[in-house]
Coordinates of N, CA and C in Angstrom, one line a residue:
X135 N 114.2 80.7 149.3 CA 114.2 81.1 150.7 C 115.6 80.8 151.3
X136 N 116.1 81.7 152.1 CA 117.4 81.5 152.7 C 117.2 80.8 154.0
X137 N 118.0 79.7 154.2 CA 117.8 78.9 155.4 C 118.0 79.7 156.7
X138 N 118.9 80.6 156.7 CA 119.1 81.4 157.9 C 118.0 82.3 158.3
X139 N 117.1 82.6 157.4 CA 115.9 83.4 157.6 C 114.7 82.7 158.0
X140 N 114.8 81.3 158.0 CA 113.6 80.5 158.3 C 113.4 80.3 159.8
X141 N 112.1 80.2 160.2 CA 111.9 79.9 161.6 C 112.1 78.4 161.8
X142 N 112.0 77.9 163.0 CA 112.2 76.5 163.3 C 111.3 75.5 162.5
X143 N 110.0 75.8 162.5 CA 109.1 74.9 161.8 C 109.3 75.0 160.3
X144 N 109.6 76.1 159.8 CA 109.8 76.3 158.3 C 111.1 75.6 157.9
X145 N 112.1 75.7 158.8 CA 113.4 75.0 158.5 C 113.2 73.5 158.5
X146 N 112.4 73.0 159.4 CA 112.2 71.5 159.4 C 111.4 71.1 158.2
X147 N 110.4 71.8 157.8 CA 109.7 71.5 156.5 C 110.6 71.6 155.3
X148 N 111.4 72.6 155.2 CA 112.3 72.7 154.1 C 113.3 71.5 154.1
X149 N 113.8 71.1 155.2 CA 114.7 70.0 155.3 C 114.1 68.7 154.8
X150 N 112.8 68.5 155.3 CA 112.1 67.3 154.9 C 111.8 67.3 153.4
X151 N 111.4 68.5 152.8 CA 111.2 68.6 151.4 C 112.5 68.3 150.6
X152 N 113.6 68.8 151.1 CA 114.8 68.7 150.4 C 115.3 67.2 150.4
X153 N 115.1 66.5 151.6 CA 115.5 65.1 151.7 C 114.6 64.2 150.8
X154 N 113.3 64.5 150.8 CA 112.4 63.7 150.0 C 112.7 63.9 148.5
X155 N 113.1 65.1 148.1 CA 113.4 65.4 146.7 C 114.7 64.6 146.3
X156 N 115.7 64.5 147.2 CA 116.9 63.7 146.9 C 116.5 62.2 146.8
X157 N 115.7 61.7 147.8 CA 115.4 60.3 147.7 C 114.6 60.0 146.5
X158 N 113.6 60.8 146.1 CA 112.8 60.5 144.9 C 113.7 60.5 143.7
X159 N 114.6 61.4 143.6 CA 115.5 61.5 142.4 C 116.4 60.3 142.3
X160 N 117.0 59.9 143.5 CA 117.9 58.7 143.5 C 117.1 57.4 143.2
X161 N 116.0 57.3 143.8 CA 115.2 56.0 143.5 C 114.7 56.0 142.0
X162 N 114.4 57.1 141.5 CA 113.9 57.2 140.1 C 115.1 56.8 139.2
X163 N 116.3 57.3 139.5 CA 117.5 56.9 138.7 C 117.8 55.5 138.8
X164 N 117.7 54.9 140.1 CA 117.9 53.5 140.3 C 117.0 52.6 139.5
X165 N 115.7 53.0 139.5 CA 114.7 52.3 138.7 C 115.0 52.3 137.2
X166 N 115.4 53.4 136.7 CA 115.8 53.5 135.3 C 117.0 52.6 135.0
X167 N 117.9 52.5 135.9 CA 119.2 51.8 135.6 C 119.1 50.3 135.8
X168 N 117.9 49.8 136.2 CA 117.8 48.3 136.5 C 118.0 47.6 135.2
X169 N 118.9 46.6 135.2 CA 119.2 45.8 134.0 C 118.1 44.8 133.7
X170 N 117.3 44.5 134.6 CA 116.3 43.4 134.5 C 114.9 44.0 134.4
X171 N 113.9 43.2 134.2 CA 112.5 43.6 134.1 C 111.9 43.9 135.4
X172 N 112.4 43.3 136.5 CA 111.8 43.5 137.8 C 112.9 44.1 138.8
X173 N 112.4 44.4 140.0 CA 113.3 45.0 141.0 C 114.3 44.0 141.4
X174 N 115.4 44.4 142.1 CA 116.5 43.5 142.5 C 116.0 42.5 143.5
X175 N 115.1 42.9 144.4 CA 114.6 41.9 145.4 C 113.8 40.8 144.7
X176 N 112.9 41.2 143.8 CA 112.1 40.2 143.1 C 113.0 39.2 142.3
X177 N 114.0 39.8 141.6 CA 114.9 39.0 140.8 C 115.7 38.0 141.7
X178 N 116.1 38.4 142.9 CA 116.8 37.6 143.8 C 115.8 36.4 144.3
X179 N 114.6 36.7 144.6 CA 113.6 35.7 145.0 C 113.4 34.7 143.9
X180 N 113.3 35.2 142.7 CA 113.1 34.3 141.5 C 114.3 33.3 141.3
X181 N 115.5 33.9 141.5 CA 116.7 33.1 141.4 C 116.7 32.0 142.4
X182 N 116.5 32.3 143.7 CA 116.5 31.3 144.8 C 115.4 30.3 144.5
X183 N 114.2 30.7 144.2 CA 113.1 29.8 144.0 C 113.3 28.9 142.8
X184 N 114.0 29.4 141.8 CA 114.3 28.6 140.6 C 115.2 27.5 140.9
X185 N 116.2 27.7 141.7 CA 117.1 26.6 142.1 C 116.3 25.5 142.8
X186 N 115.4 25.9 143.7 CA 114.6 24.9 144.4 C 113.6 24.2 143.4
X187 N 113.1 24.9 142.4 CA 112.2 24.4 141.4 C 112.8 23.3 140.6
X188 N 114.2 23.5 140.4 CA 114.9 22.5 139.5 C 114.9 21.1 140.1
X189 N 114.7 21.0 141.4 CA 114.7 19.7 142.1 C 113.3 19.0 142.1
X190 N 112.3 19.7 141.6 CA 110.9 19.2 141.7 C 110.5 18.5 140.4
X191 N 109.5 17.6 140.6 CA 108.9 16.9 139.4 C 107.5 17.4 139.2
X192 N 107.1 17.6 137.9 CA 105.9 18.2 137.6 C 105.0 17.2 136.7
X193 N 103.8 17.0 137.1 CA 102.8 16.2 136.4 C 101.7 17.1 135.9
X194 N 101.5 17.3 134.6 CA 100.4 18.1 134.1 C 99.0 17.5 134.4
X195 N 98.1 18.4 134.8 CA 96.7 18.0 135.0 C 95.9 18.4 133.8
X196 N 96.0 19.7 133.4 CA 95.4 20.2 132.2 C 96.4 21.3 131.7
X197 N 95.9 22.1 130.8 CA 96.8 23.2 130.2 C 97.3 24.2 131.2
X198 N 96.6 24.4 132.3 CA 97.0 25.4 133.3 C 97.3 24.9 134.6
X199 N 96.9 23.7 134.9 CA 97.0 23.1 136.3 C 98.1 22.0 136.3
X200 N 98.9 22.0 137.3 CA 99.9 21.0 137.4 C 100.0 20.5 138.9
X201 N 100.5 19.2 139.0 CA 100.7 18.7 140.3 C 102.3 18.6 140.4
X202 N 102.8 19.3 141.4 CA 104.2 19.5 141.6 C 104.6 18.8 142.9
X203 N 105.6 17.8 142.7 CA 106.1 17.1 143.9 C 107.5 17.6 144.2
X204 N 107.7 17.8 145.5 CA 109.0 18.2 146.0 C 108.9 19.4 146.9
X205 N 110.0 19.8 147.5 CA 110.0 20.9 148.4 C 109.4 20.4 149.8
X206 N 108.9 21.3 150.5 CA 108.3 21.0 151.8 C 107.0 20.2 151.7
X207 N 106.3 20.4 150.6 CA 105.0 19.8 150.4 C 104.7 19.6 148.9
X208 N 103.8 18.7 148.5 CA 103.3 18.5 147.2 C 102.2 19.5 147.0
X209 N 102.1 20.1 145.8 CA 101.1 21.1 145.6 C 100.5 21.0 144.2
X210 N 99.2 21.5 144.1 CA 98.6 21.7 142.8 C 98.7 23.2 142.5
X211 N 99.2 23.5 141.3 CA 99.5 24.8 140.9 C 98.5 25.2 139.8
X212 N 97.8 26.3 139.9 CA 96.9 26.8 138.9 C 97.6 28.1 138.3
X213 N 98.2 28.0 137.1 CA 98.9 29.1 136.6 C 97.9 30.1 136.0
X214 N 96.7 29.7 135.6 CA 95.8 30.6 135.0 C 95.3 31.6 136.0
X215 N 95.1 31.2 137.3 CA 94.6 32.1 138.3 C 95.7 32.5 139.3
X216 N 96.9 32.1 139.1 CA 98.0 32.4 140.0 C 97.9 31.9 141.4
X217 N 97.6 30.6 141.5 CA 97.4 30.0 142.8 C 98.2 28.7 143.0
X218 N 98.6 28.5 144.2 CA 99.3 27.2 144.5 C 98.8 26.8 145.9
X219 N 98.8 25.5 146.2 CA 98.4 25.0 147.5 C 99.2 25.5 148.7
X220 N 100.4 25.9 148.4 CA 101.3 26.4 149.5 C 100.8 27.8 149.9
X221 N 100.1 28.6 149.1 CA 99.6 29.9 149.4 C 100.5 31.0 149.1
X222 N 101.7 30.8 148.8 CA 102.7 31.9 148.7 C 102.4 32.7 147.4
X223 N 102.1 32.0 146.3 CA 101.9 32.6 145.0 C 100.7 33.5 145.0
X224 N 99.6 33.1 145.7 CA 98.4 33.9 145.7 C 98.6 35.2 146.6
X225 N 99.4 35.1 147.6 CA 99.6 36.2 148.5 C 100.6 37.2 148.0
X226 N 101.8 36.7 147.6 CA 102.9 37.6 147.1 C 102.7 38.1 145.7
X227 N 102.0 37.3 144.9 CA 101.9 37.6 143.5 C 103.3 37.4 142.8
X228 N 104.2 36.7 143.4 CA 105.5 36.3 142.9 C 105.5 34.8 142.9
X229 N 105.8 34.1 141.8 CA 105.6 32.7 141.8 C 106.5 32.0 142.8
X230 N 105.9 31.0 143.5 CA 106.7 30.2 144.5 C 107.5 29.2 143.6
X231 N 108.3 28.4 144.3 CA 109.1 27.4 143.6 C 108.2 26.4 142.9
X232 N 107.0 26.1 143.4 CA 106.1 25.1 142.7 C 105.6 25.7 141.4
X233 N 105.2 27.0 141.5 CA 104.7 27.7 140.3 C 105.8 27.8 139.2
X234 N 107.0 28.1 139.7 CA 108.2 28.2 138.7 C 108.4 26.9 138.0
X235 N 108.4 25.8 138.8 CA 108.5 24.4 138.2 C 107.4 24.2 137.2
X236 N 106.2 24.5 137.6 CA 105.0 24.3 136.7 C 105.1 25.1 135.4
X237 N 105.5 26.4 135.6 CA 105.6 27.3 134.5 C 106.7 26.9 133.5
X238 N 107.8 26.5 134.1 CA 109.0 26.0 133.2 C 108.5 24.8 132.5
X239 N 107.8 23.9 133.1 CA 107.3 22.7 132.5 C 106.4 23.0 131.3
X240 N 105.6 24.1 131.5 CA 104.6 24.5 130.5 C 105.3 25.3 129.4
X241 N 106.5 25.6 129.5 CA 107.2 26.4 128.5 C 107.1 27.9 128.7
X242 N 106.6 28.4 129.8 CA 106.4 29.8 130.1 C 107.7 30.4 130.7
X243 N 107.9 31.6 130.3 CA 109.1 32.4 130.9 C 108.7 32.8 132.3
X244 N 109.6 32.7 133.3 CA 109.2 33.0 134.7 C 108.7 34.4 134.9
X245 N 109.3 35.4 134.2 CA 108.9 36.8 134.4 C 107.4 37.0 134.0
X246 N 106.8 36.1 133.2 CA 105.4 36.3 132.8 C 104.5 35.9 134.0
X247 N 105.0 35.2 134.9 CA 104.2 34.7 136.0 C 104.2 35.7 137.2
X248 N 105.1 36.7 137.1 CA 105.1 37.7 138.2 C 104.1 38.8 137.9
X249 N 103.4 39.3 139.0 CA 102.5 40.4 138.8 C 103.1 41.6 138.3
X250 N 102.5 42.3 137.3 CA 103.1 43.5 136.7 C 103.4 44.6 137.7
X251 N 102.9 44.6 138.9 CA 103.1 45.6 139.9 C 104.6 45.6 140.3
X252 N 105.3 44.5 140.2 CA 106.7 44.4 140.6 C 107.6 44.7 139.4
X253 N 107.1 45.2 138.3 CA 108.0 45.6 137.2 C 108.7 46.9 137.4
X254 N 109.8 47.0 136.6 CA 110.6 48.2 136.7 C 109.8 49.5 136.4
X255 N 108.8 49.3 135.5 CA 108.0 50.5 135.1 C 107.1 51.0 136.2
X256 N 106.6 50.1 137.0 CA 105.8 50.5 138.1 C 106.6 51.1 139.2
X257 N 107.8 50.6 139.4 CA 108.8 51.2 140.4 C 109.1 52.6 140.0
X258 N 109.4 52.8 138.7 CA 109.7 54.1 138.2 C 108.5 55.1 138.4
X259 N 107.4 54.6 138.1 CA 106.1 55.4 138.2 C 105.9 55.9 139.6
X260 N 106.3 55.1 140.6 CA 106.1 55.5 142.0 C 107.0 56.7 142.4
X261 N 108.0 56.9 141.6 CA 108.9 58.1 142.0 C 109.0 59.1 140.8
X262 N 107.9 59.1 140.0 CA 107.9 59.9 138.8 C 107.8 61.4 139.1
X263 N 107.0 61.7 140.1 CA 106.7 63.1 140.4 C 107.9 63.8 141.0
X264 N 108.1 65.1 140.7 CA 109.1 65.9 141.2 C 108.6 66.6 142.5
X265 N 109.5 66.9 143.4 CA 109.2 67.6 144.6 C 109.9 69.0 144.5
X266 N 109.1 70.0 144.3 CA 109.6 71.3 144.0 C 109.8 72.1 145.3
X267 N 110.7 73.0 145.4 CA 110.8 73.9 146.5 C 109.7 74.9 146.5
X268 N 109.4 75.4 147.7 CA 108.3 76.4 147.9 C 109.0 77.8 147.7
X269 N 109.0 78.3 146.5 CA 109.6 79.6 146.2 C 108.5 80.7 146.3
X270 N 108.8 81.7 147.1 CA 107.9 82.9 147.2 C 106.6 82.6 148.0
X271 N 106.5 81.5 148.7 CA 105.3 81.2 149.5 C 105.6 81.5 150.9
X272 N 104.7 82.2 151.6 CA 104.8 82.6 153.0 C 104.0 81.6 153.8
X273 N 104.6 81.1 154.8 CA 103.9 80.2 155.7 C 103.5 81.0 157.0
X274 N 102.2 80.9 157.3 CA 101.7 81.6 158.5 C 102.4 81.2 159.8
X275 N 102.9 82.2 160.5 CA 103.6 81.9 161.8 C 102.5 81.6 162.9
X276 N 102.5 80.5 163.5 CA 101.6 80.2 164.6 C 102.4 79.4 165.7
X277 N 101.9 79.6 166.9 CA 102.4 78.8 168.0 C 101.5 77.6 168.2
X278 N 102.1 76.4 168.2 CA 101.4 75.2 168.4 C 101.6 74.7 169.8
X279 N 100.5 74.4 170.4 CA 100.5 73.8 171.8 C 100.1 72.3 171.7
X280 N 100.6 71.5 172.7 CA 100.2 70.1 172.7 C 98.7 70.0 173.0
X281 N 98.1 68.9 172.6 CA 96.7 68.7 172.9 C 96.4 68.6 174.4
X282 N 95.2 69.0 174.8 CA 94.8 68.8 176.2 C 94.5 67.4 176.4
X283 N 95.2 66.7 177.3 CA 94.9 65.3 177.6 C 94.3 65.2 179.0
X284 N 93.2 64.6 179.1 CA 92.5 64.4 180.4 C 92.8 63.0 180.8
X285 N 93.1 62.9 182.1 CA 93.4 61.6 182.7 C 92.1 60.8 182.8
X286 N 92.1 59.6 182.5 CA 90.9 58.7 182.6 C 90.5 58.6 184.0
X287 N 89.3 58.1 184.2 CA 88.7 57.9 185.6 C 89.4 56.7 186.2
X288 N 89.4 56.7 187.5 CA 90.0 55.6 188.3 C 91.5 55.9 188.7
X289 N 92.0 54.9 189.3 CA 93.3 55.0 189.8 C 94.3 54.9 188.7
X290 N 95.4 55.7 188.8 CA 96.4 55.6 187.7 C 97.2 54.3 187.7
X291 N 97.4 53.7 186.5 CA 98.1 52.4 186.4 C 99.6 52.7 186.4
X292 N 100.3 51.8 187.0 CA 101.8 51.9 187.0 C 102.3 51.1 185.8

């Protein structure tokens, strides 16, 4: 379709389709070019939290549970269920500094503690679909009016 022949509504839809197509392509390429296993934001959080975790002391309770001292509060970390007393790990599914300290103490790599949803593969899969132009499709021409809005009962509020 030639943009000069499009009506106002069709031009807007074509503009949105074109913009989304560019965004999807750029983000798909960015996801493929990531040098790490996780997105840049997650890698940054892990780096900051790892520095804090280095200052903490860890006492093992059993194979999966640890008592971690340091930071703003002392916490019990359960690596098996992805929980920490601070609540950050359970909500974000990204290990808090307590969980990183416990995982490092247990000999686990930090990336294994992060939920797979934050992986580069999931990021790429989110932008996998292509957005194709509408070639040869005719859009029905209609005039759209705003909805009828009735004023509520009572005096109008200022």
